[in-house]
Amino acid sequence: MTGIPDFIPLHELRSGCPACSLRELCLPLGLARDEMAQLDEVIRQRIPVKRGEALFRAGQPFHSLYAVRTGFFKTTLLAEDGREQVTGFHMAGELLGLDALGGTQHACTAIALEDCEVCELPFQQLDSLSREIPSLTRHFYKLMSREIVRDQGLMLLLGNMRAEERLAAFLLNMSQRLEARGFSAKGFHLRMTREEIGSYLGLKLETVSRTFSRFQADGLIKVQGKQIDLLDLNAIRSLLGACAPTESH
Amino acid sequence: MTGIPDFIPLHELRSGCPACSLRELCLPLGLARDEMAQLDEVIRQRIPVKRGEALFRAGQPFHSLYAVRTGFFKTTLLAEDGREQVTGFHMAGELLGLDALGGTQHACTAIALEDCEVCELPFQQLDSLSREIPSLTRHFYKLMSREIVRDQGLMLLLGNMRAEERLAAFLLNMSQRLEARGFSAKGFHLRMTREEIGSYLGLKLETVSRTFSRFQADGLIKVQGKQIDLLDLNAIRSLLGACAPTESH
DNA sequence: CGCAATATTGACACTCTTCAAACTTAGTGG
DNA sequence: CCACTAAGTTTGAAGAGTGTCAATATTGCG
């Protein structure tokens, strides 16, 4: 039981990876019972991260990947002149730290946007395990290539789309990912500020706010601070001009 | 000698990976002699790709990675509405196809911008080999995470920088990569059109052209069609306002 | 060498940003 | 529990930076 902090209630100790509903999002499918048990040994579960805290920061040595169990993170990149850009928002079942997998230090910073729980996957031990469980390596290849494709989709958005299209793509993406996790696809509470949305989409916060207001005036959505309700999904979709992929991550 | 086309002159057969000057860019360092020999067996070398031809296209099944041996490629992403974005330019020693590594089909299209030669690395066989050569897996992790970091640097550029900064970052990046390959850092021939540069940087071709002209008027560069000479590297660097990472890839 | 593709340049339109002020929400301490 | 403060949001007006359209010049491939 090494590495499992003792403030976790006893009954939680039994709910490791094999029982985790998010398993198929962060571990390969089709693992044998004993393989799963091996992984379960290695993974440190349910580490709490408070709102505003960093899970890791750019430049810190890389030791582990982290799977989001509950809560919501942003990852940011910091330019030398202080400009910071949000490179992603991450929710339950997603893996953080892939951009450091091959290297020695983290490239981005991961900040909790609300109180979160993560599971830690120490890379050294995963690496050893992957000799016994070849599908593990394959799984990380898949996750990393998915991350590359995701980033390229965002590049397409940043390079080609106008404010309305960007916001529409953002809302649909959130909707879809929340739905995939069993939440409502039509109403949700944004965890990030307008400024963080803007940074992610390459827009200023005022532009984000204005565009939300316009969407509301047009009857597409209802905005109440961070609470968003999508009133006309099809109309929002049509804003994309059949453009960028909404899918993925 | 399977897989090696017979139009390759005999003396080339001896110049496989162990002799290739680009080796350290596409294969892990510190391989033993016999490991290198094994890889050499698997890699199909010096496949010619003519200017304008696709090395692979988005949607095609993924079988192999490709190392650029000579020449110059662009990779593009195609949105459903026909909009296409250039996601990267790739020169000798760089690996293409990483975005498909974990999946079954290519996500982007790779087009040769001049007559090229590539080496093919069949993934199946690499995968088998990596059981005997663990550093191979690690190497691909590294390459993929580098690709993620590169893409995120571009996201930062697309999200935050203005036309002048984008062009300056582009020129410095080209200069640096060419220099690393033994070419001049100050004068080079662009292989891509203004439109392709613009697509990559999220600008219209007219803006690229205008910005080049302004740089020239300011004495920063000399432009003669696709021939670019960097006259004042420091001044170009200072345009970046100490922003985005120019490094990488 | 000739033609199509590419590049340059200008004038104008438009989107987004900037600056500023007012307003709302959430969190803190009396 | 309410007052207070800081952070976040909304909205307006003006301006900068790119995009668009169009005409002309140039390049480079066949």
Coordinates of C-alpha atoms (C1' of nucleotides) in Angstrom, one line a residue:
Chain A
M1 CA 0.0 0.0 0.0
T2 CA 3.0 2.2 -0.3
G3 CA 2.3 5.7 -1.6
I4 CA -1.4 5.7 -0.7
P5 CA -1.9 8.5 1.7
D6 CA -3.6 7.4 4.9
F7 CA -6.2 10.1 4.8
I8 CA -8.1 8.1 2.3
P9 CA -11.0 6.3 3.9
L10 CA -10.6 2.5 4.1
H11 CA -13.4 1.8 1.7
E12 CA -11.7 3.8 -1.0
L13 CA -8.7 1.4 -0.9
R14 CA -10.8 -1.2 -2.6
S15 CA -11.9 1.1 -5.4
G16 CA -8.7 1.1 -7.5
C17 CA -8.3 1.0 -11.2
P18 CA -10.3 -2.2 -11.8
A19 CA -13.4 -0.6 -10.3
C20 CA -12.8 2.9 -11.7
S21 CA -15.4 4.0 -14.2
L22 CA -12.8 6.1 -16.0
R23 CA -10.5 3.2 -16.6
E24 CA -11.1 2.9 -20.3
L25 CA -10.1 6.5 -20.7
C26 CA -6.7 6.3 -19.2
L27 CA -5.7 2.7 -19.5
P28 CA -5.7 0.3 -22.4
L29 CA -8.7 -1.9 -23.0
G30 CA -8.6 -5.6 -22.7
L31 CA -6.1 -6.0 -19.9
A32 CA -6.1 -9.3 -18.1
R33 CA -7.1 -9.4 -14.5
D34 CA -3.5 -9.8 -13.2
E35 CA -2.2 -7.0 -15.5
M36 CA -4.8 -4.7 -14.1
A37 CA -3.7 -5.7 -10.6
Q38 CA -0.1 -4.9 -11.5
L39 CA -1.1 -1.4 -12.7
D40 CA -3.2 -0.9 -9.7
E41 CA -0.2 -1.5 -7.5
V42 CA 1.8 1.2 -9.3
I43 CA -0.8 3.9 -9.5
R44 CA -1.1 6.3 -6.6
Q45 CA -4.8 7.1 -6.4
R46 CA -7.0 10.0 -5.5
I47 CA -4.5 12.7 -4.8
P48 CA -6.3 15.9 -4.0
V49 CA -5.3 19.1 -5.7
K50 CA -6.9 22.3 -4.5
R51 CA -8.4 25.0 -6.7
G52 CA -5.6 27.3 -7.9
E53 CA -2.8 24.8 -7.1
A54 CA -0.4 23.6 -9.8
L55 CA -0.2 19.9 -10.4
F56 CA 3.1 20.5 -12.1
R57 CA 4.9 23.5 -13.6
A58 CA 6.8 24.0 -16.8
G59 CA 10.5 23.3 -16.1
Q60 CA 9.9 20.9 -13.2
P61 CA 11.4 17.4 -13.6
F62 CA 9.1 14.9 -15.2
H63 CA 8.4 11.8 -13.1
S64 CA 4.8 10.9 -13.6
L65 CA 1.7 11.2 -15.7
Y66 CA -1.5 12.2 -14.0
A67 CA -5.0 11.1 -14.7
V68 CA -7.7 13.5 -13.8
R69 CA -10.2 11.6 -11.6
T70 CA -12.5 14.5 -10.7
G71 CA -12.4 18.2 -11.3
F72 CA -11.0 20.4 -14.1
F73 CA -7.6 21.6 -15.1
K74 CA -6.1 24.1 -17.5
T75 CA -2.6 23.7 -19.0
T76 CA -0.7 26.8 -19.9
L77 CA 2.4 27.7 -21.8
L78 CA 4.5 30.7 -20.7
A79 CA 6.4 32.8 -23.1
E80 CA 9.6 34.5 -21.9
D81 CA 8.0 37.9 -22.1
G82 CA 5.3 36.8 -19.6
R83 CA 2.6 36.2 -22.1
E84 CA 0.8 33.1 -21.2
Q85 CA -1.4 30.9 -23.3
V86 CA -3.9 28.3 -22.2
T87 CA -3.2 25.2 -24.3
G88 CA -6.0 23.0 -23.0
F89 CA -8.8 22.3 -20.6
H90 CA -8.8 18.8 -19.1
M91 CA -11.5 16.9 -17.3
A92 CA -12.1 13.5 -15.8
G93 CA -10.4 10.6 -17.5
E94 CA -7.8 12.7 -19.3
L95 CA -4.1 12.3 -18.9
L96 CA -1.8 15.2 -18.1
G97 CA 1.9 15.4 -18.8
L98 CA 2.1 13.7 -22.1
D99 CA 4.1 16.6 -23.6
A100 CA 6.9 15.6 -21.2
L101 CA 6.8 11.8 -21.7
G102 CA 10.0 11.5 -23.7
G103 CA 11.9 14.3 -22.0
T104 CA 13.1 15.2 -18.6
Q105 CA 11.0 18.1 -17.6
H106 CA 7.5 19.4 -18.0
A107 CA 6.8 21.8 -20.9
C108 CA 3.6 23.2 -19.6
T109 CA 2.0 24.1 -16.3
A110 CA -1.2 22.4 -15.1
I111 CA -3.4 24.3 -12.8
A112 CA -6.6 23.1 -11.0
L113 CA -9.6 25.2 -11.9
E114 CA -11.5 23.6 -9.0
D115 CA -10.8 21.2 -6.2
C116 CA -9.6 18.1 -8.0
E117 CA -8.5 14.5 -7.5
V118 CA -5.9 12.9 -9.7
C119 CA -4.2 9.5 -9.9
E120 CA -0.4 9.5 -10.3
L121 CA 1.2 7.2 -12.9
P122 CA 4.9 7.0 -12.1
F123 CA 6.7 6.8 -15.5
Q124 CA 9.6 4.7 -14.4
Q125 CA 7.3 2.0 -13.1
L126 CA 5.0 2.2 -16.1
D127 CA 8.1 1.8 -18.3
S128 CA 9.1 -1.4 -16.5
L129 CA 5.6 -2.7 -16.6
S130 CA 5.3 -2.1 -20.3
R131 CA 7.8 -4.9 -20.9
E132 CA 5.3 -7.3 -19.4
I133 CA 2.3 -5.5 -20.9
P134 CA 3.1 -4.5 -24.4
S135 CA -0.3 -3.0 -25.0
L136 CA 0.7 -0.3 -22.5
T137 CA 3.3 1.1 -24.9
R138 CA 0.8 1.0 -27.7
H139 CA -1.7 2.8 -25.5
F140 CA 0.7 5.7 -24.8
Y141 CA 1.5 6.0 -28.4
K142 CA -2.2 6.3 -29.1
L143 CA -2.7 8.9 -26.3
M144 CA 0.2 11.0 -27.6
S145 CA -0.8 10.9 -31.2
R146 CA -4.3 11.8 -30.1
E147 CA -2.7 14.8 -28.3
I148 CA -0.9 15.8 -31.5
V149 CA -4.0 15.6 -33.6
R150 CA -5.9 17.6 -30.9
D151 CA -3.3 20.3 -31.0
Q152 CA -3.4 20.4 -34.8
G153 CA -7.1 20.8 -34.7
L154 CA -6.6 23.8 -32.4
M155 CA -4.0 25.2 -34.8
L156 CA -6.6 25.0 -37.5
L157 CA -9.0 26.9 -35.3
L158 CA -6.5 29.5 -34.4
G159 CA -5.3 30.0 -37.9
N160 CA -8.5 30.0 -39.8
M161 CA -11.6 30.7 -37.8
R162 CA -13.3 33.9 -36.7
A163 CA -14.4 34.7 -33.2
E164 CA -17.9 33.3 -33.6
E165 CA -16.6 30.1 -35.1
R166 CA -14.0 29.7 -32.3
L167 CA -16.6 30.1 -29.6
A168 CA -19.0 27.8 -31.3
A169 CA -16.3 25.2 -31.6
F170 CA -15.4 25.6 -28.0
L171 CA -18.9 25.2 -26.7
L172 CA -19.6 22.2 -28.9
N173 CA -16.4 20.6 -27.7
M174 CA -17.2 21.1 -24.1
S175 CA -20.7 19.9 -24.6
Q176 CA -19.5 16.7 -26.3
R177 CA -16.8 15.9 -23.7
L178 CA -19.2 16.5 -20.9
E179 CA -21.8 14.3 -22.5
A180 CA -19.3 11.5 -22.9
R181 CA -18.8 11.6 -19.2
G182 CA -22.5 11.4 -18.4
F183 CA -23.2 15.0 -17.8
S184 CA -25.7 17.2 -19.6
A185 CA -24.7 18.2 -23.2
K186 CA -27.0 21.2 -23.1
G187 CA -26.2 23.0 -19.8
F188 CA -23.0 23.3 -17.9
H189 CA -21.0 25.4 -15.6
L190 CA -17.8 26.8 -17.1
R191 CA -14.9 26.4 -14.7
M192 CA -12.7 28.9 -16.4
T193 CA -12.8 32.7 -16.8
R194 CA -13.5 34.6 -20.0
E195 CA -9.9 35.5 -20.1
E196 CA -8.9 31.8 -20.0
I197 CA -11.3 31.0 -22.7
G198 CA -10.0 33.9 -24.7
S199 CA -6.4 32.8 -24.2
Y200 CA -7.2 29.3 -25.3
L201 CA -9.0 30.6 -28.4
G202 CA -6.6 33.4 -29.3
L203 CA -9.2 36.1 -28.4
K204 CA -9.4 38.9 -25.9
L205 CA -11.7 38.4 -23.0
E206 CA -14.0 41.3 -24.2
T207 CA -14.4 39.5 -27.5
V208 CA -15.4 36.3 -25.7
S209 CA -17.9 38.2 -23.6
R210 CA -19.3 40.1 -26.6
T211 CA -19.7 37.0 -28.7
F212 CA -21.5 35.2 -25.8
S213 CA -23.8 38.1 -25.6
R214 CA -24.5 38.0 -29.3
F215 CA -25.1 34.3 -29.2
Q216 CA -27.6 34.9 -26.4
A217 CA -29.3 37.7 -28.3
D218 CA -29.7 35.4 -31.3
G219 CA -31.3 32.8 -29.1
L220 CA -28.5 30.2 -29.5
I221 CA -27.5 30.1 -25.8
K222 CA -28.4 31.4 -22.4
V223 CA -25.6 32.9 -20.4
Q224 CA -25.6 33.6 -16.7
G225 CA -22.1 34.2 -15.7
K226 CA -20.4 30.9 -15.9
Q227 CA -23.6 28.9 -16.4
I228 CA -24.1 28.2 -20.1
D229 CA -27.2 26.6 -21.6
L230 CA -27.1 25.6 -25.3
L231 CA -30.6 26.3 -26.6
D232 CA -30.1 25.6 -30.3
L233 CA -27.4 23.0 -30.9
N234 CA -28.0 22.8 -34.6
A235 CA -27.7 26.5 -35.1
I236 CA -24.5 26.5 -33.1
R237 CA -23.2 23.7 -35.3
S238 CA -24.0 25.5 -38.4
L239 CA -21.9 28.4 -37.3
L240 CA -18.9 26.3 -37.9
G241 CA -19.4 26.4 -41.6
A242 CA -18.7 22.6 -41.6
C243 CA -15.3 23.6 -40.5
A244 CA -12.8 22.2 -37.9
P245 CA -13.1 18.9 -36.2
T246 CA -15.1 19.2 -33.0
E247 CA -14.2 15.7 -31.9
S248 CA -11.6 14.4 -29.6
H249 CA -10.1 15.1 -26.3
Chain B
M1 CA 18.0 -7.0 -48.9
T2 CA 14.2 -7.2 -49.1
G3 CA 12.5 -4.0 -49.7
I4 CA 15.4 -2.2 -51.2
P5 CA 14.4 -1.2 -54.7
D6 CA 17.0 -2.3 -57.3
F7 CA 17.2 1.1 -59.0
I8 CA 19.5 2.2 -56.2
P9 CA 23.1 2.0 -57.3
L10 CA 25.2 -0.7 -55.7
H11 CA 27.4 1.7 -53.7
E12 CA 24.3 3.1 -52.0
L13 CA 23.5 -0.2 -50.5
R14 CA 26.5 0.2 -48.2
S15 CA 25.4 3.6 -47.0
G16 CA 22.7 2.5 -44.7
C17 CA 21.8 4.0 -41.3
P18 CA 25.1 3.3 -39.7
A19 CA 26.8 5.6 -42.2
C20 CA 24.0 8.1 -42.5
S21 CA 24.8 11.6 -41.2
L22 CA 21.2 12.1 -40.2
R23 CA 21.2 9.1 -38.0
E24 CA 21.2 11.0 -34.7
L25 CA 18.1 12.9 -35.8
C26 CA 15.8 10.0 -36.5
L27 CA 17.3 7.1 -34.4
P28 CA 18.2 6.9 -30.8
L29 CA 21.8 7.6 -29.7
G30 CA 24.1 5.0 -28.3
L31 CA 22.8 2.0 -30.2
A32 CA 25.1 -1.0 -30.2
R33 CA 26.6 -2.1 -33.5
D34 CA 24.3 -5.1 -33.9
E35 CA 21.2 -3.1 -32.9
M36 CA 22.0 -0.6 -35.6
A37 CA 22.4 -3.5 -38.0
Q38 CA 19.0 -4.8 -37.1
L39 CA 17.4 -1.4 -37.7
D40 CA 19.3 -1.1 -40.9
E41 CA 17.6 -4.4 -42.1
V42 CA 14.1 -3.0 -41.4
I43 CA 14.4 0.4 -42.8
R44 CA 13.8 0.9 -46.5
Q45 CA 16.1 3.5 -47.7
R46 CA 16.2 6.4 -50.2
I47 CA 12.7 6.2 -51.6
P48 CA 12.3 9.0 -54.1
V49 CA 9.3 11.3 -53.8
K50 CA 8.8 13.8 -56.6
R51 CA 7.9 17.4 -56.1
G52 CA 4.1 17.8 -55.6
E53 CA 3.6 14.1 -54.8
A54 CA 2.0 13.0 -51.5
L55 CA 4.1 10.8 -49.2
F56 CA 0.8 9.9 -47.5
R57 CA -2.6 11.5 -47.3
A58 CA -5.0 12.0 -44.4
G59 CA -7.2 9.0 -44.0
Q60 CA -4.8 6.5 -45.5
P61 CA -4.0 3.5 -43.4
F62 CA -0.9 4.0 -41.3
H63 CA 1.9 1.5 -41.8
S64 CA 5.2 3.4 -41.6
L65 CA 7.0 6.4 -40.4
Y66 CA 9.1 8.3 -42.9
A67 CA 12.4 10.0 -42.2
V68 CA 13.2 12.8 -44.6
R69 CA 16.6 12.1 -46.1
T70 CA 16.8 15.0 -48.6
G71 CA 14.3 17.6 -49.7
F72 CA 11.5 19.4 -48.1
F73 CA 7.9 18.5 -47.1
K74 CA 4.8 20.3 -45.9
T75 CA 2.1 18.6 -43.8
T76 CA -1.4 19.8 -44.1
L77 CA -4.7 19.4 -42.4
L78 CA -7.9 19.5 -44.4
A79 CA -11.2 20.8 -42.8
E80 CA -14.4 19.4 -44.2
D81 CA -15.4 22.7 -45.8
G82 CA -12.2 22.5 -47.9
R83 CA -10.1 25.0 -45.9
E84 CA -6.6 23.6 -45.6
Q85 CA -4.0 24.5 -43.2
V86 CA -0.3 23.8 -43.3
T87 CA 0.7 22.4 -40.0
G88 CA 4.4 22.1 -40.6
F89 CA 7.4 22.2 -42.9
H90 CA 9.8 19.3 -42.6
M91 CA 13.4 19.0 -43.7
A92 CA 16.2 16.4 -43.7
G93 CA 16.4 14.3 -40.5
E94 CA 12.8 14.9 -39.4
L95 CA 10.3 12.1 -39.0
L96 CA 6.8 12.2 -40.6
G97 CA 3.8 10.4 -39.5
L98 CA 4.1 10.6 -35.8
D99 CA 0.5 11.9 -35.5
A100 CA -0.7 8.5 -36.7
L101 CA 1.7 6.4 -34.6
G102 CA -0.9 5.2 -32.1
G103 CA -3.8 5.0 -34.6
T104 CA -4.7 3.2 -37.7
Q105 CA -4.7 6.1 -40.2
H106 CA -2.8 9.2 -41.1
A107 CA -4.3 12.4 -39.7
C108 CA -2.5 14.8 -42.1
T109 CA -1.2 14.8 -45.6
A110 CA 2.5 15.1 -46.4
I111 CA 3.4 16.7 -49.7
A112 CA 6.9 17.0 -51.2
L113 CA 7.8 20.7 -51.9
E114 CA 10.7 19.6 -54.0
D115 CA 12.1 16.3 -55.2
C116 CA 12.9 14.3 -52.1
E117 CA 14.2 11.1 -50.7
V118 CA 12.8 9.4 -47.6
C119 CA 13.5 6.3 -45.6
E120 CA 10.6 4.2 -44.6
L121 CA 10.4 2.8 -41.1
P122 CA 7.7 0.1 -41.0
F123 CA 5.9 0.4 -37.7
Q124 CA 5.1 -3.3 -37.2
Q125 CA 8.8 -4.2 -37.4
L126 CA 9.9 -1.3 -35.3
D127 CA 7.4 -2.4 -32.7
S128 CA 8.9 -5.9 -32.7
L129 CA 12.4 -4.6 -32.6
S130 CA 11.6 -2.3 -29.6
R131 CA 11.3 -5.4 -27.5
E132 CA 14.9 -6.1 -28.1
I133 CA 15.9 -2.4 -28.1
P134 CA 14.1 -0.6 -25.3
S135 CA 15.7 2.7 -26.2
L136 CA 13.7 2.6 -29.4
T137 CA 10.4 3.0 -27.5
R138 CA 11.9 5.8 -25.4
H139 CA 13.1 7.5 -28.6
F140 CA 9.6 7.5 -30.1
Y141 CA 8.2 8.9 -26.9
K142 CA 10.7 11.7 -27.1
L143 CA 10.0 12.4 -30.7
M144 CA 6.3 12.5 -30.1
S145 CA 6.5 14.7 -27.1
R146 CA 8.8 17.0 -29.0
E147 CA 6.1 17.2 -31.7
I148 CA 3.5 18.1 -29.1
V149 CA 5.7 20.8 -27.7
R150 CA 6.4 22.1 -31.2
D151 CA 2.7 22.3 -32.0
Q152 CA 2.0 24.1 -28.7
G153 CA 4.7 26.6 -29.6
L154 CA 2.9 27.2 -32.8
M155 CA -0.4 27.6 -31.0
L156 CA 1.2 30.3 -28.9
L157 CA 2.3 32.0 -32.1
L158 CA -1.1 31.7 -33.7
G159 CA -2.9 32.8 -30.6
N160 CA -0.8 35.7 -29.5
M161 CA 1.5 37.1 -32.1
R162 CA 1.0 39.7 -34.8
A163 CA 2.0 39.4 -38.4
E164 CA 5.5 40.8 -38.0
E165 CA 6.3 38.6 -35.0
R166 CA 5.0 35.5 -36.8
L167 CA 7.1 36.1 -39.8
A168 CA 10.1 36.9 -37.7
A169 CA 9.6 33.7 -35.7
F170 CA 9.2 31.8 -39.0
L171 CA 12.4 33.1 -40.5
L172 CA 14.4 32.5 -37.4
N173 CA 13.1 29.0 -37.1
M174 CA 14.0 28.2 -40.7
S175 CA 17.4 29.8 -40.2
Q176 CA 18.1 27.8 -37.1
R177 CA 17.0 24.5 -38.6
L178 CA 19.0 25.0 -41.7
E179 CA 22.1 25.9 -39.8
A180 CA 21.7 22.8 -37.7
R181 CA 21.9 20.9 -40.9
G182 CA 25.1 22.6 -42.1
F183 CA 23.5 25.2 -44.4
S184 CA 23.8 28.9 -44.2
A185 CA 21.8 30.5 -41.4
K186 CA 21.7 33.8 -43.2
G187 CA 20.6 33.0 -46.7
F188 CA 18.3 30.4 -48.0
H189 CA 15.8 29.5 -50.6
L190 CA 12.2 29.1 -49.4
R191 CA 10.6 26.0 -50.9
M192 CA 7.1 27.0 -50.1
T193 CA 4.8 29.7 -51.6
R194 CA 3.6 32.8 -49.8
E195 CA 0.3 31.2 -49.5
E196 CA 1.7 28.2 -47.7
I197 CA 3.7 30.3 -45.4
G198 CA 0.5 32.3 -44.6
S199 CA -1.5 29.2 -44.1
Y200 CA 1.1 27.9 -41.6
L201 CA 1.2 31.2 -39.8
G202 CA -2.5 32.0 -39.9
L203 CA -2.1 34.9 -42.3
K204 CA -3.2 35.7 -45.8
L205 CA -0.6 35.5 -48.5
E206 CA -0.9 39.3 -49.1
T207 CA 0.0 39.9 -45.5
V208 CA 3.0 37.7 -45.8
S209 CA 4.2 39.5 -48.9
R210 CA 3.6 42.9 -47.4
T211 CA 5.4 42.0 -44.2
F212 CA 8.4 40.7 -46.2
S213 CA 8.5 44.0 -48.1
R214 CA 8.4 46.0 -44.9
F215 CA 11.2 43.9 -43.4
Q216 CA 13.2 44.6 -46.6
A217 CA 12.4 48.3 -46.5
D218 CA 13.7 48.3 -42.9
G219 CA 16.9 46.6 -43.9
L220 CA 16.2 43.5 -41.9
I221 CA 16.2 41.1 -44.9
K222 CA 16.6 41.0 -48.6
V223 CA 13.9 39.3 -50.6
Q224 CA 14.2 38.1 -54.1
G225 CA 11.2 35.9 -54.7
K226 CA 11.9 32.8 -52.7
Q227 CA 15.5 33.7 -52.0
I228 CA 15.7 35.2 -48.5
D229 CA 18.8 36.8 -46.9
L230 CA 18.7 37.7 -43.3
L231 CA 20.7 41.0 -43.1
D232 CA 20.2 41.8 -39.4
L233 CA 19.6 38.7 -37.3
N234 CA 19.6 40.6 -34.0
A235 CA 17.0 43.1 -35.2
I236 CA 14.8 40.2 -36.4
R237 CA 15.2 38.6 -33.0
S238 CA 14.2 41.7 -31.2
L239 CA 10.9 41.8 -33.2
L240 CA 9.9 38.8 -31.2
G241 CA 9.6 40.9 -28.1
A242 CA 11.3 38.0 -26.3
C243 CA 8.3 36.0 -27.1
A244 CA 7.6 32.5 -28.4
P245 CA 10.3 29.7 -28.4
T246 CA 12.1 29.7 -31.7
E247 CA 13.8 26.4 -30.9
S248 CA 12.6 22.9 -31.4
H249 CA 12.0 20.4 -34.0
Chain C
dC1 C1' 10.3 31.0 -74.9
dG2 C1' 5.6 31.4 -73.4
dC3 C1' 2.1 30.8 -70.3
dA4 C1' 0.3 29.7 -65.9
dA5 C1' 1.4 30.1 -61.3
dT6 C1' 3.1 33.1 -58.0
dA7 C1' 4.1 37.6 -56.0
dT8 C1' 3.6 42.5 -55.2
dT9 C1' 1.1 46.6 -54.3
dG10 C1' -3.0 49.7 -53.5
dA11 C1' -7.5 51.1 -51.7
dC12 C1' -11.0 49.9 -48.8
dA13 C1' -13.9 47.1 -45.5
dC14 C1' -14.3 44.7 -41.5
dT15 C1' -13.2 42.2 -37.4
dC16 C1' -11.0 42.3 -33.4
dT17 C1' -8.4 44.9 -29.9
dT18 C1' -7.7 48.7 -26.9
dC19 C1' -9.1 51.7 -23.4
dA20 C1' -12.5 53.0 -20.2
dA21 C1' -16.4 52.8 -17.2
dA22 C1' -20.1 50.4 -14.9
dC23 C1' -21.8 46.4 -13.2
dT24 C1' -22.0 41.6 -11.0
dT25 C1' -20.4 37.9 -8.5
dA26 C1' -17.8 35.5 -5.0
dG27 C1' -15.2 35.5 -1.2
dT28 C1' -13.6 37.7 3.5
dG29 C1' -13.9 39.7 7.9
dG30 C1' -16.4 42.5 11.1
Chain D
dC1 C1' -25.6 38.2 8.3
dC2 C1' -24.2 42.0 6.0
dA3 C1' -20.7 45.2 4.4
dC4 C1' -16.7 45.4 1.9
dT5 C1' -13.3 44.2 -1.4
dA6 C1' -11.3 42.0 -5.2
dA7 C1' -12.0 39.6 -9.2
dG8 C1' -14.5 38.8 -13.0
dT9 C1' -18.0 40.4 -16.5
dT10 C1' -20.5 43.4 -19.6
dT11 C1' -20.9 47.1 -22.7
dG12 C1' -19.4 51.3 -25.4
dA13 C1' -16.6 54.0 -28.5
dA14 C1' -12.5 54.6 -31.1
dG15 C1' -8.6 52.8 -33.5
dA16 C1' -5.2 49.3 -35.3
dG17 C1' -4.2 45.4 -37.9
dT18 C1' -5.6 42.1 -41.3
dG19 C1' -8.5 40.6 -44.8
dT20 C1' -10.6 41.3 -49.3
dC21 C1' -10.8 42.6 -53.9
dA22 C1' -8.4 43.9 -57.9
dA23 C1' -4.9 45.2 -61.0
dT24 C1' -0.1 44.6 -62.3
dA25 C1' 4.4 42.5 -62.2
dT26 C1' 7.4 38.7 -62.0
dT27 C1' 8.9 34.1 -61.7
dG28 C1' 9.8 29.6 -63.1
dC29 C1' 8.3 25.4 -65.1
dG30 C1' 7.1 22.7 -69.2

